[in-house]
Coordinates of C-alpha atoms (C1' of nucleotides) in Angstrom, one line a residue:
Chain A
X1 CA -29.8 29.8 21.0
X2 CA -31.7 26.7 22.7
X3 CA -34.3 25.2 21.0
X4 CA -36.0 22.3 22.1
X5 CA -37.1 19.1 19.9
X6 CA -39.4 16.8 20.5
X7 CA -39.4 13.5 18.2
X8 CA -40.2 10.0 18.8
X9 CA -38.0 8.1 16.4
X10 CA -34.7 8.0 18.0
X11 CA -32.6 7.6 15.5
X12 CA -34.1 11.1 13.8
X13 CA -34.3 12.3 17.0
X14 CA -30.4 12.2 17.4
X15 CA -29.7 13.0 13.5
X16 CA -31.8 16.3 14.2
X17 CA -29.4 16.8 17.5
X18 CA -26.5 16.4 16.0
X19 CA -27.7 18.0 12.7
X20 CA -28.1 21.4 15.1
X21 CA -25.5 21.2 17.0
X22 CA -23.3 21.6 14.5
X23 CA -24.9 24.8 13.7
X24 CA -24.2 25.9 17.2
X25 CA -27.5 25.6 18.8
X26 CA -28.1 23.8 22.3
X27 CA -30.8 21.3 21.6
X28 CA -32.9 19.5 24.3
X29 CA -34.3 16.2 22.9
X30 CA -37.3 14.5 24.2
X31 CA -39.7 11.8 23.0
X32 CA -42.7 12.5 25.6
X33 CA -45.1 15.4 25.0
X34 CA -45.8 15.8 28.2
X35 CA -42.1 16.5 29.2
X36 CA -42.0 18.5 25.9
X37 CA -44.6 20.5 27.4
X38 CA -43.3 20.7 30.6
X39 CA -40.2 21.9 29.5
X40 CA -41.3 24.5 26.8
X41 CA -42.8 25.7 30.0
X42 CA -39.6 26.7 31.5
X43 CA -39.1 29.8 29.4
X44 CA -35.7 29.0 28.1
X45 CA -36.0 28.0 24.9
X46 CA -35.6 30.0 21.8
X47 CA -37.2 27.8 19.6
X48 CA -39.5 24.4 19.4
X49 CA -39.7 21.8 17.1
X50 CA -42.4 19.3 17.3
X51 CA -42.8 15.9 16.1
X52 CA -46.6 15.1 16.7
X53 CA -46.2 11.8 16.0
X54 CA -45.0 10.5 19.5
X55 CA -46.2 7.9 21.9
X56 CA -46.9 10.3 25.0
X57 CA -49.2 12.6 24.7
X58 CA -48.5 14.1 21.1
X59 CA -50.6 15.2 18.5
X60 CA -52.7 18.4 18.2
X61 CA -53.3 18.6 22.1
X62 CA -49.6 18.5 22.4
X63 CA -49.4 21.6 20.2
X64 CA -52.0 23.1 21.6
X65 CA -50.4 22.1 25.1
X66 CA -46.8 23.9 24.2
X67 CA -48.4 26.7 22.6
X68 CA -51.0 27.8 25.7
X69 CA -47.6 27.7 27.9
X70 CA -45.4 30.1 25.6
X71 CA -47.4 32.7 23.7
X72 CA -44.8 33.8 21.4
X73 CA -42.6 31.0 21.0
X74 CA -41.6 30.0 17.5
X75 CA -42.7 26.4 16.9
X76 CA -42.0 24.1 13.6
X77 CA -44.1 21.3 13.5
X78 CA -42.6 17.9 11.5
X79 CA -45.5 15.9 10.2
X80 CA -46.3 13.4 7.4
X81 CA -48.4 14.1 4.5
X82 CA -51.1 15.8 5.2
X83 CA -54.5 16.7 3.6
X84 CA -55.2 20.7 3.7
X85 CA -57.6 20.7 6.4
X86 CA -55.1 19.1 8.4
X87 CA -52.6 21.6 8.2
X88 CA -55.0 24.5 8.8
X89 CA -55.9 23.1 11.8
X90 CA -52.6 23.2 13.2
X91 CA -51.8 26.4 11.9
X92 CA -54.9 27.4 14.1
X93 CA -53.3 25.3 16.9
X94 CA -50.4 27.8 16.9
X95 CA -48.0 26.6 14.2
X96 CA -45.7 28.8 13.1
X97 CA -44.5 26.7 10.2
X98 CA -45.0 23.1 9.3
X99 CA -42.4 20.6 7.0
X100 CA -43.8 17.6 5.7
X101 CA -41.7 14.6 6.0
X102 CA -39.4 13.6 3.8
X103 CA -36.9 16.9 4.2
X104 CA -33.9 17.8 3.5
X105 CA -32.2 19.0 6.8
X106 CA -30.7 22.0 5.2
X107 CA -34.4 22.8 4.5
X108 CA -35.2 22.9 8.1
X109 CA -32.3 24.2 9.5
X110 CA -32.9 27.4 7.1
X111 CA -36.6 27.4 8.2
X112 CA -35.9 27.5 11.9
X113 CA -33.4 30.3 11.2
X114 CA -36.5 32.1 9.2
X115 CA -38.6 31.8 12.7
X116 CA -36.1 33.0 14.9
X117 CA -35.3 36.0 12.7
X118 CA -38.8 37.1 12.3
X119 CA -39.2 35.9 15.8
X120 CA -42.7 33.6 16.5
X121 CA -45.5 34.4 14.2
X122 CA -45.2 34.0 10.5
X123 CA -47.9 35.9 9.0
X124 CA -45.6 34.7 6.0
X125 CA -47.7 31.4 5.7
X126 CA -49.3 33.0 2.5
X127 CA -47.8 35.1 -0.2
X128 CA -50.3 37.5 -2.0
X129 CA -48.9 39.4 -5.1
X130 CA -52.4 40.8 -6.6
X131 CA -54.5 38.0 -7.4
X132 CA -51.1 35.8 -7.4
X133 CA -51.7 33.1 -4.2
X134 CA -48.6 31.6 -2.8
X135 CA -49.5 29.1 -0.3
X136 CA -46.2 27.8 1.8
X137 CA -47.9 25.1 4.2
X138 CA -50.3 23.8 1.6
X139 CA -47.3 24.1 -1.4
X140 CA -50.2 25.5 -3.2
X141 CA -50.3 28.4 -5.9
X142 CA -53.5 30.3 -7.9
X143 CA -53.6 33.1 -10.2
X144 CA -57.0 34.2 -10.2
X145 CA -58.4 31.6 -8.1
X146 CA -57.2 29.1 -10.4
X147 CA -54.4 26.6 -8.9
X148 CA -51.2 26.3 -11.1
X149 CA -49.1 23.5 -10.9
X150 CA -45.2 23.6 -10.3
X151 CA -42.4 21.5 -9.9
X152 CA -40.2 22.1 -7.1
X153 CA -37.9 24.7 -8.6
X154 CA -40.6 26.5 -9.7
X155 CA -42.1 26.6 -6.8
X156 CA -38.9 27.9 -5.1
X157 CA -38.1 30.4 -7.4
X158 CA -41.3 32.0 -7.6
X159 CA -41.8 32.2 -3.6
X160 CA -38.3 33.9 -4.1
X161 CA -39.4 36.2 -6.7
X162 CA -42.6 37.0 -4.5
X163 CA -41.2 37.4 -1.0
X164 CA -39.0 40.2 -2.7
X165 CA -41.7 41.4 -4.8
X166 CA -41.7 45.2 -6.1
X167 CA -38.0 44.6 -5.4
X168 CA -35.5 43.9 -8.1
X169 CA -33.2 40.8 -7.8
X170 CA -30.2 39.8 -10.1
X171 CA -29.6 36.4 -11.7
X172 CA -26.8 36.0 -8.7
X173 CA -29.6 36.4 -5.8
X174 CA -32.1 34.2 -7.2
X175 CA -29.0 32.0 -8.1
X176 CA -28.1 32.1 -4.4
X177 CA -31.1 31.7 -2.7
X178 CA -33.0 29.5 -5.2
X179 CA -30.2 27.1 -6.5
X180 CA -28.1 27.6 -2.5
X181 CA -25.6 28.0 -5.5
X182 CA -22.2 30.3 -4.5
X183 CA -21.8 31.3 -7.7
X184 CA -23.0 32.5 -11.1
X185 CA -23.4 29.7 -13.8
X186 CA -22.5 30.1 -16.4
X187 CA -25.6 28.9 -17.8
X188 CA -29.2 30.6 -18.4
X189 CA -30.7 28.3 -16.2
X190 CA -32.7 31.2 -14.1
X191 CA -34.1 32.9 -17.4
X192 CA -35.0 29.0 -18.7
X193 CA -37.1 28.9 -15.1
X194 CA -38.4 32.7 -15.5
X195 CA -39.5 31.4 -18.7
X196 CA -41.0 28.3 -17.2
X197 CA -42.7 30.6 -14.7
X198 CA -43.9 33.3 -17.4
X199 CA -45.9 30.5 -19.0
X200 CA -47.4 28.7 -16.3
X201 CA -48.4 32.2 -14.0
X202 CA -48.5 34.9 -16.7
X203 CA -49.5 33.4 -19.7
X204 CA -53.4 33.4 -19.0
X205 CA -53.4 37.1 -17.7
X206 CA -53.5 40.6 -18.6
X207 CA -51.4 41.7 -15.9
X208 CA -48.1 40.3 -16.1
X209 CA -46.3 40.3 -12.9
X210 CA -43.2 39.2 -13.6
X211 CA -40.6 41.8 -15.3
X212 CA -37.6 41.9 -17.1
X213 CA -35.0 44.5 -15.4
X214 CA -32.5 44.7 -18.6
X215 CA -28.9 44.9 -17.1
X216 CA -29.8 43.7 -13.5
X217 CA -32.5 41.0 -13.4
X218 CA -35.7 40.4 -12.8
X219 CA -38.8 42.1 -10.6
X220 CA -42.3 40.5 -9.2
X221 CA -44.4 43.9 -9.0
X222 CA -48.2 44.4 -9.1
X223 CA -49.6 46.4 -11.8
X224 CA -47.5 49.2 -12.4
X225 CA -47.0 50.4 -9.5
X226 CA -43.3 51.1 -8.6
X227 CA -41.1 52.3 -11.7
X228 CA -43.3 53.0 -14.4
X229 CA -40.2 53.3 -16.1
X230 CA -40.2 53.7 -20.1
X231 CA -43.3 54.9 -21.9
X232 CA -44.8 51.8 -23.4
X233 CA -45.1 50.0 -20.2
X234 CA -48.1 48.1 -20.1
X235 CA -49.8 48.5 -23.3
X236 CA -49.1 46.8 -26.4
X237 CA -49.8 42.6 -26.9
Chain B
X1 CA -14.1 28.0 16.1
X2 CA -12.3 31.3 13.8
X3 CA -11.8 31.0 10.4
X4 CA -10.2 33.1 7.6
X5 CA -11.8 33.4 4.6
X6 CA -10.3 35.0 1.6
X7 CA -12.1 35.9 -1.4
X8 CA -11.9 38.1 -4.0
X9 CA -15.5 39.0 -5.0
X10 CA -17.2 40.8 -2.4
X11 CA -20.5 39.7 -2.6
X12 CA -19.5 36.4 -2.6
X13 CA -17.2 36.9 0.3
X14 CA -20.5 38.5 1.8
X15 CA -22.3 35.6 1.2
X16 CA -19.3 33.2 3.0
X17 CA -19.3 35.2 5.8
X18 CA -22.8 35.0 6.6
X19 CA -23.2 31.8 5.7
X20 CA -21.0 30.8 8.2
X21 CA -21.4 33.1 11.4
X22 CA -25.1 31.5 11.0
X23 CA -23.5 28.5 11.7
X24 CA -21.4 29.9 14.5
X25 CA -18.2 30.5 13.1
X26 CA -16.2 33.8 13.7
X27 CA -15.4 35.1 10.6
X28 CA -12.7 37.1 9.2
X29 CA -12.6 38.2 5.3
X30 CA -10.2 39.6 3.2
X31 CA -9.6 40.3 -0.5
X32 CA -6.0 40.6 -0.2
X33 CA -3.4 37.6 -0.1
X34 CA -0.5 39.3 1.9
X35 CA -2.6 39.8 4.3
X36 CA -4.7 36.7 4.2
X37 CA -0.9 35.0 4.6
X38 CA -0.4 38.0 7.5
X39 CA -3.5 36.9 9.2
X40 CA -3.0 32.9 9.0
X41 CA 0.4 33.3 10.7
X42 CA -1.1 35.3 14.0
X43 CA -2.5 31.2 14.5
X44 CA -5.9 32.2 15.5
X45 CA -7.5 30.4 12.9
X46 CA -8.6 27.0 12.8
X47 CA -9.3 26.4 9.5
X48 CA -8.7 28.9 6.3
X49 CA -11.0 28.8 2.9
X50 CA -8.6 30.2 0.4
X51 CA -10.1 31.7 -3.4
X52 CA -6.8 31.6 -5.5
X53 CA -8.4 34.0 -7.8
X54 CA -7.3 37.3 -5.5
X55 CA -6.5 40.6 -7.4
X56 CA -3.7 40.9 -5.1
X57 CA -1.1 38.3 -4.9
X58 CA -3.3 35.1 -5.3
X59 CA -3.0 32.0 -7.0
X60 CA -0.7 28.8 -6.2
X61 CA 1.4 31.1 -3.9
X62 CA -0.7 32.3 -1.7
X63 CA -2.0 28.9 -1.2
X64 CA 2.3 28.2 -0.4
X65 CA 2.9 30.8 1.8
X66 CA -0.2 30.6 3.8
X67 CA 1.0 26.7 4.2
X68 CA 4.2 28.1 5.1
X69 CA 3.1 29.7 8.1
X70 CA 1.2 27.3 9.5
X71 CA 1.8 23.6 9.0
X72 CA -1.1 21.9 10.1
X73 CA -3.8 24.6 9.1
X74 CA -6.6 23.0 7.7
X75 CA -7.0 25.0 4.5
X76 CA -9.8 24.3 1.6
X77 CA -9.5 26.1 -1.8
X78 CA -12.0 27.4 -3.8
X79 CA -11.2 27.0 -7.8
X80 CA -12.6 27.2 -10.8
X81 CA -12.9 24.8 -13.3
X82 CA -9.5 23.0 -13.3
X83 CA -7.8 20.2 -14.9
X84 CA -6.5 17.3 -13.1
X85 CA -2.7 18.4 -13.2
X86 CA -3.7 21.8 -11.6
X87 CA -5.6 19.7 -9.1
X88 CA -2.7 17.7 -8.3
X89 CA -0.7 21.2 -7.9
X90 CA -2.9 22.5 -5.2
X91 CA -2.9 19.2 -3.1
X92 CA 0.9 19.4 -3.4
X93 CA 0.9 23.2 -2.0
X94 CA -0.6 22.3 1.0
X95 CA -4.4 22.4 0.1
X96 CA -6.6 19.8 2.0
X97 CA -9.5 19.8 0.2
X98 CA -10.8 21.5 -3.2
X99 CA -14.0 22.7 -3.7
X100 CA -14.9 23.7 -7.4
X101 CA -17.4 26.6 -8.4
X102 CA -19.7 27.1 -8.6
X103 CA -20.8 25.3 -5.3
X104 CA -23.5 24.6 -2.9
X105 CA -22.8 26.1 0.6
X106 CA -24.1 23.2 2.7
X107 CA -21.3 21.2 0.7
X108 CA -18.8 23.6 1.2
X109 CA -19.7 24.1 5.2
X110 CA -19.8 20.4 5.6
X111 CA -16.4 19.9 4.3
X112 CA -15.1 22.3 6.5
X113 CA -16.7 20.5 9.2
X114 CA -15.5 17.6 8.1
X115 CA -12.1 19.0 8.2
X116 CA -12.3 20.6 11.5
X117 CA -13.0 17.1 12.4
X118 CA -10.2 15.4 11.5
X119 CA -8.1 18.3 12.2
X120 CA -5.6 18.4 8.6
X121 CA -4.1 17.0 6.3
X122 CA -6.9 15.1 4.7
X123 CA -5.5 11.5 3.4
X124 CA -8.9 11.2 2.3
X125 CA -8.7 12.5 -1.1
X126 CA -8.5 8.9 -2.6
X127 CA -10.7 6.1 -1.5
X128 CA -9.5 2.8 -2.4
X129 CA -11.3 -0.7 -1.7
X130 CA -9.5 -3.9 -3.8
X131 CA -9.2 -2.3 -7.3
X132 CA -11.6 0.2 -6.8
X133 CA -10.6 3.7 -7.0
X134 CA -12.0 7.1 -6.2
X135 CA -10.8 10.4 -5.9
X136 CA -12.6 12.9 -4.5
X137 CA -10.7 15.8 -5.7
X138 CA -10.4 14.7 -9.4
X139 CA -14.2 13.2 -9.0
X140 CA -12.8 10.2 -11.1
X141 CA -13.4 6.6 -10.0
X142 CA -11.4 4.1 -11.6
X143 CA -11.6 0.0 -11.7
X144 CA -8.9 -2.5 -12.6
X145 CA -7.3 1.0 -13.9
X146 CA -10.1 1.6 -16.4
X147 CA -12.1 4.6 -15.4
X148 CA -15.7 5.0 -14.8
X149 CA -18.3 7.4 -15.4
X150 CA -20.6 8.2 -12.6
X151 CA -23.7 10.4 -12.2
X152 CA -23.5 12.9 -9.3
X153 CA -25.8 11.0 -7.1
X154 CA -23.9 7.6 -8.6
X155 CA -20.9 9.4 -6.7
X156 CA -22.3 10.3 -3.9
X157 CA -23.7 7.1 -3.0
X158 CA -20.4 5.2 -3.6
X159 CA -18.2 7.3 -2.0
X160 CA -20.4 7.2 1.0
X161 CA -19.9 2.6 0.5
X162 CA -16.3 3.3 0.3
X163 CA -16.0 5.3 3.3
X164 CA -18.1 3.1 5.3
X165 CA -16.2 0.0 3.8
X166 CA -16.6 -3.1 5.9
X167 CA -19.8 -2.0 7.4
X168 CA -23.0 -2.8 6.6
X169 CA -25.3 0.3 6.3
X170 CA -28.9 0.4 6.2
X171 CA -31.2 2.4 3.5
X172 CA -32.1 4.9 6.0
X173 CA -28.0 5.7 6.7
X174 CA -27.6 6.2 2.9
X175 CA -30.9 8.5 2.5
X176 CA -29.2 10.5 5.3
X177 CA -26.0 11.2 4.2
X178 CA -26.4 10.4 0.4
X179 CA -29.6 12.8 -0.2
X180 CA -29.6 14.9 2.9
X181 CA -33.1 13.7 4.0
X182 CA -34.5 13.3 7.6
X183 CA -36.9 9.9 6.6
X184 CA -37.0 7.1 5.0
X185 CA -38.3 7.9 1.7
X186 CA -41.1 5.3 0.7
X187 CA -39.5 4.3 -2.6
X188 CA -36.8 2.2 -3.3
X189 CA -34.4 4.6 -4.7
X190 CA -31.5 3.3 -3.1
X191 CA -31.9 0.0 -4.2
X192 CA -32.6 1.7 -7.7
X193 CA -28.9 3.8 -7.4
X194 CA -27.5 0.0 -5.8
X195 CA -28.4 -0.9 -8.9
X196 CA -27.1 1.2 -11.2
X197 CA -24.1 1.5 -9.5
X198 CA -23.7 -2.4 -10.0
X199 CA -23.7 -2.3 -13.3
X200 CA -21.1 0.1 -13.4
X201 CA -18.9 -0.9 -10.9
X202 CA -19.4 -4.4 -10.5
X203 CA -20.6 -6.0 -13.8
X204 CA -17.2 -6.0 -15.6
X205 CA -15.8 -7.7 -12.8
X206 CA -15.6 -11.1 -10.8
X207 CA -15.2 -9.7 -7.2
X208 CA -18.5 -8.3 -6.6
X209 CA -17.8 -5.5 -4.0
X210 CA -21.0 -4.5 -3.4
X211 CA -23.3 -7.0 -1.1
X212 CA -26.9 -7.1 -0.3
X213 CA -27.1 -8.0 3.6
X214 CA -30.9 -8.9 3.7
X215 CA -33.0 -7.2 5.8
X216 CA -30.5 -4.6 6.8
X217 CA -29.2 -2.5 4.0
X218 CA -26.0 -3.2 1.5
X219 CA -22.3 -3.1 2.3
X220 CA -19.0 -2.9 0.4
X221 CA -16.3 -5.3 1.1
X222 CA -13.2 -6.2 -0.2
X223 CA -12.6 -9.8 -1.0
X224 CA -14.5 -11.8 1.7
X225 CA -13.0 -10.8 4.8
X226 CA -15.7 -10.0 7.0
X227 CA -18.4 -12.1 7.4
X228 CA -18.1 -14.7 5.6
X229 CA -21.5 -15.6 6.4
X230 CA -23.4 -18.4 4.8
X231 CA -22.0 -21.0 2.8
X232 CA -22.6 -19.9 -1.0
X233 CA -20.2 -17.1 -0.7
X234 CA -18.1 -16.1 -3.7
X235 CA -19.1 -19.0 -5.8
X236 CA -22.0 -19.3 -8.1
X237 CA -21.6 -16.9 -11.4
Chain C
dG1 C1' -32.3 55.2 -39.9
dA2 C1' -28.8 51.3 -40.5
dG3 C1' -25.7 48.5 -38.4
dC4 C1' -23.8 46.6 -34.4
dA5 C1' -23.1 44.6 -29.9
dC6 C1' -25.4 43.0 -26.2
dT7 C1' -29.0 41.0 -23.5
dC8 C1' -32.9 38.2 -23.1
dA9 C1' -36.4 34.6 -24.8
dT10 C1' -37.3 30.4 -26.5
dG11 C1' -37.1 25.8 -28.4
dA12 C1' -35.3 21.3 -28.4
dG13 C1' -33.3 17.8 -26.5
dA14 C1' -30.1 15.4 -23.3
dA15 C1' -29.0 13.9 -18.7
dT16 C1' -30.3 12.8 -14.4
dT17 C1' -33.3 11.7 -10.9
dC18 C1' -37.2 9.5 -9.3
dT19 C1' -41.5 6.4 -9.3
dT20 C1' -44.0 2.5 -10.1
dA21 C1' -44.9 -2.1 -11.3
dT22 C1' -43.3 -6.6 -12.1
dT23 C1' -40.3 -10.3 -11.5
dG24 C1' -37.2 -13.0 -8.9
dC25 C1' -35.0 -14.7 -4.8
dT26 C1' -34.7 -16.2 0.2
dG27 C1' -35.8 -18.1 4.3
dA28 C1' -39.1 -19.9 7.3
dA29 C1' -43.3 -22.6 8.3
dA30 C1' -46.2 -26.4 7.3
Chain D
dT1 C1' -40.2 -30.6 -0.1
dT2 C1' -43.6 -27.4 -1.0
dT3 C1' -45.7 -23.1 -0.2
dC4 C1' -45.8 -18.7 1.1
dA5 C1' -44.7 -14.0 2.6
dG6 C1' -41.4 -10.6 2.5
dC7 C1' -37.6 -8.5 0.6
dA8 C1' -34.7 -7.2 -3.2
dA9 C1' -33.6 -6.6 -8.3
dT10 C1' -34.9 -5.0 -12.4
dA11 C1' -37.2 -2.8 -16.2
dA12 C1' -39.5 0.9 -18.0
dG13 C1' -40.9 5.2 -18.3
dA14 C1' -42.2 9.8 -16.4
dA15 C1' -40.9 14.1 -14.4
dT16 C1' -37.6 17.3 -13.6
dT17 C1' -33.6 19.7 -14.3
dC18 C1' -30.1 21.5 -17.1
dT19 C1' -27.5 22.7 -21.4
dC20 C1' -27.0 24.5 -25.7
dA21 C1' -28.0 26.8 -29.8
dT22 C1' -30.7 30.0 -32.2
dG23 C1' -33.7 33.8 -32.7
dA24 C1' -35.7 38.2 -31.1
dG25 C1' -35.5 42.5 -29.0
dT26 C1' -33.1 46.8 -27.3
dG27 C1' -30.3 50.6 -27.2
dC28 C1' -26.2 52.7 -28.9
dT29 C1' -23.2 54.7 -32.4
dC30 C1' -22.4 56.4 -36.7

DNA sequence: GAGCACTCATGAGAATTCTTATTGCTGAAA
DNA sequence: TTTCAGCAATAAGAATTCTCATGAGTGCTC
């Protein structure tokens, strides 16, 4: 796997290099977008992340730039905190995903290996469960139009919860995948976030979304579709 | 790179092994001790990640006899919740570093790296500057003999000084490898953890180990050897 | 149906981490 | 020497995460 990276600030430039190769990947550093460009060009990458914040020919255009060159190629864009409209627009401009600055590498290395699974084109920017909005790039969520606020492991859990939705998932999944925990704690600390979650996303509705699998674990499903299980499903306050 | 895993509970065997052929490694997983010990000896492996909990002959001697047949094997265990004198057991039987459950997989990739790196037999596992102590297996740290209690992050940031004793390190090296971020976060939390870390490390004492080196970052030195630097030095209260 | 064991929900609070604002210090220029 | 700007130290408090204990619900057995 080659990916290519294009950042301006050295000395993240060669923590992100070294940061990947140690996952095995070959990784092409540059600080000029035109080379970038260039080299995207040259069909051999796997993979792109792009800094726009460089000194040669970067922002949008150098998106845009990379993107006209390689149809399908999967490209991350790094950039600082942004206002909505901003990241939209380079969504448009062919971003396949975006992380905002500060991150956690781990964060990004596990995003990349997202893109090159699903290979190029996310479609998985937003998360729709009903009328349950999961917005990834814009770290947004609504229930009904109206926007809920949650801390981070909120956040994580429920884009867990919905990117596996109709599906059932143990306390050692979510545990796994939300906490990057091994191991089952000993602790309730997922049913204490479920219970977090329940109040902030079902409390004002009708529909609850979010079920309790007794035995197994818990399951994001619209309505009552899959499993209609027992007899009292939805009724009853 | 190959390395042997063995662990008892499949599914978190399942999660090891994918954890790490993501990053590269070839994997080979096995819930049996007698043959994990079988395996290490055909010296393919460059590093082994031993769970001592195995149905079939685990524990403290499996841990021996996979030492047995390879002497400079870099091997890590995975334990549970031990005391100290159990700790001690397993650093006696040949393990070179101990990683507790439950655990983060980033941690426990990066200290295989880590031992990959230096290849064995750790000699790492206590940190000592002056009359500063810290082990890393028993996460104790210990002053003048009278131990201290440290936050995680406390830890972290301290065993990071120690290693890097002597040098000077700026705040953007410590947000690195202290909280895994890419960026210089705008805050001052690392002068905030300096801080508390001060009081609990340095307060009670006279040598002051931990120096501000304006306009670069902090360092931790023994004494005054290096730099010396301007002429105030020690003195002053 | 009553009792029981088990699982899950919930409340409360502690520990930790992080943010922000203010104060203090240092070194350089006037 | 004085003043000033920039950097660091500290205090205070807010947000988040986590733990623990208790209470409620569920399904099983008798």
């Amino acid at each position: 796997m080659r990916i290519l990276i294009a950042e301006n600030d050295a000395a993240l430039g060669a923590f992100l290099q070294q940061g990947f190769q140690t996952e095995r990947y070959a990784v092409d550093l540059t600080d000029d977008g035109q080379r970038a460009a260039a080299l995207a060009g040259g069909n051999i990458y796997d993979a792109a992340i792009l800094d726009l914040n460089l000194a040669q020919h970067g922002g949008i255009d150098l998106l845009r730039s990379v993107r006209a060159k390689r149809e399908l190629l999967p490209i991350l864009v790094l950039a600082n905190q942004t206002g909505p409209q901003e990241r939209a627009e380079m969504l448009d401009a062919g971003a396949d995903d975006l992380v905002l600055k500060p991150f956690a590498l781990s964060e990004l290395s596990a995003r990349v290996r997202a893109l090159l699974r699903r290979g190029g084109r996310s479609a998985e920017a937003v998360l729709c469960v009903e009328d349950l909005e999961l917005s990834r790039l814009e770290r947004t969520v609504k229930r009904a139009g109206r926007s809920i606020e949650l801390t981070p492991k909120e956040f994580a859990l429920l884009e867990y919860l919905m990117r596996n939705s109709g599906e059932r998932v143990t306390r050692a999944q979510i545990v796994r995948h939300v906490w990057n925990l091994s191991f089952d704690t000993m602790t309730n600390v997922v049913d204490v976030y479920i219970n977090y979650l329940r109040k902030k996303v079902d409390s004002s509705s009708e529909h609850k979304l979010i079920h309790t699998v007794r035995g197994v674990g818990y399951q994001l499903r619209a309505h009552d579709t899959a499993r209609p299980a027992a007899s009292r499903a939805v009724a009853a306050s």
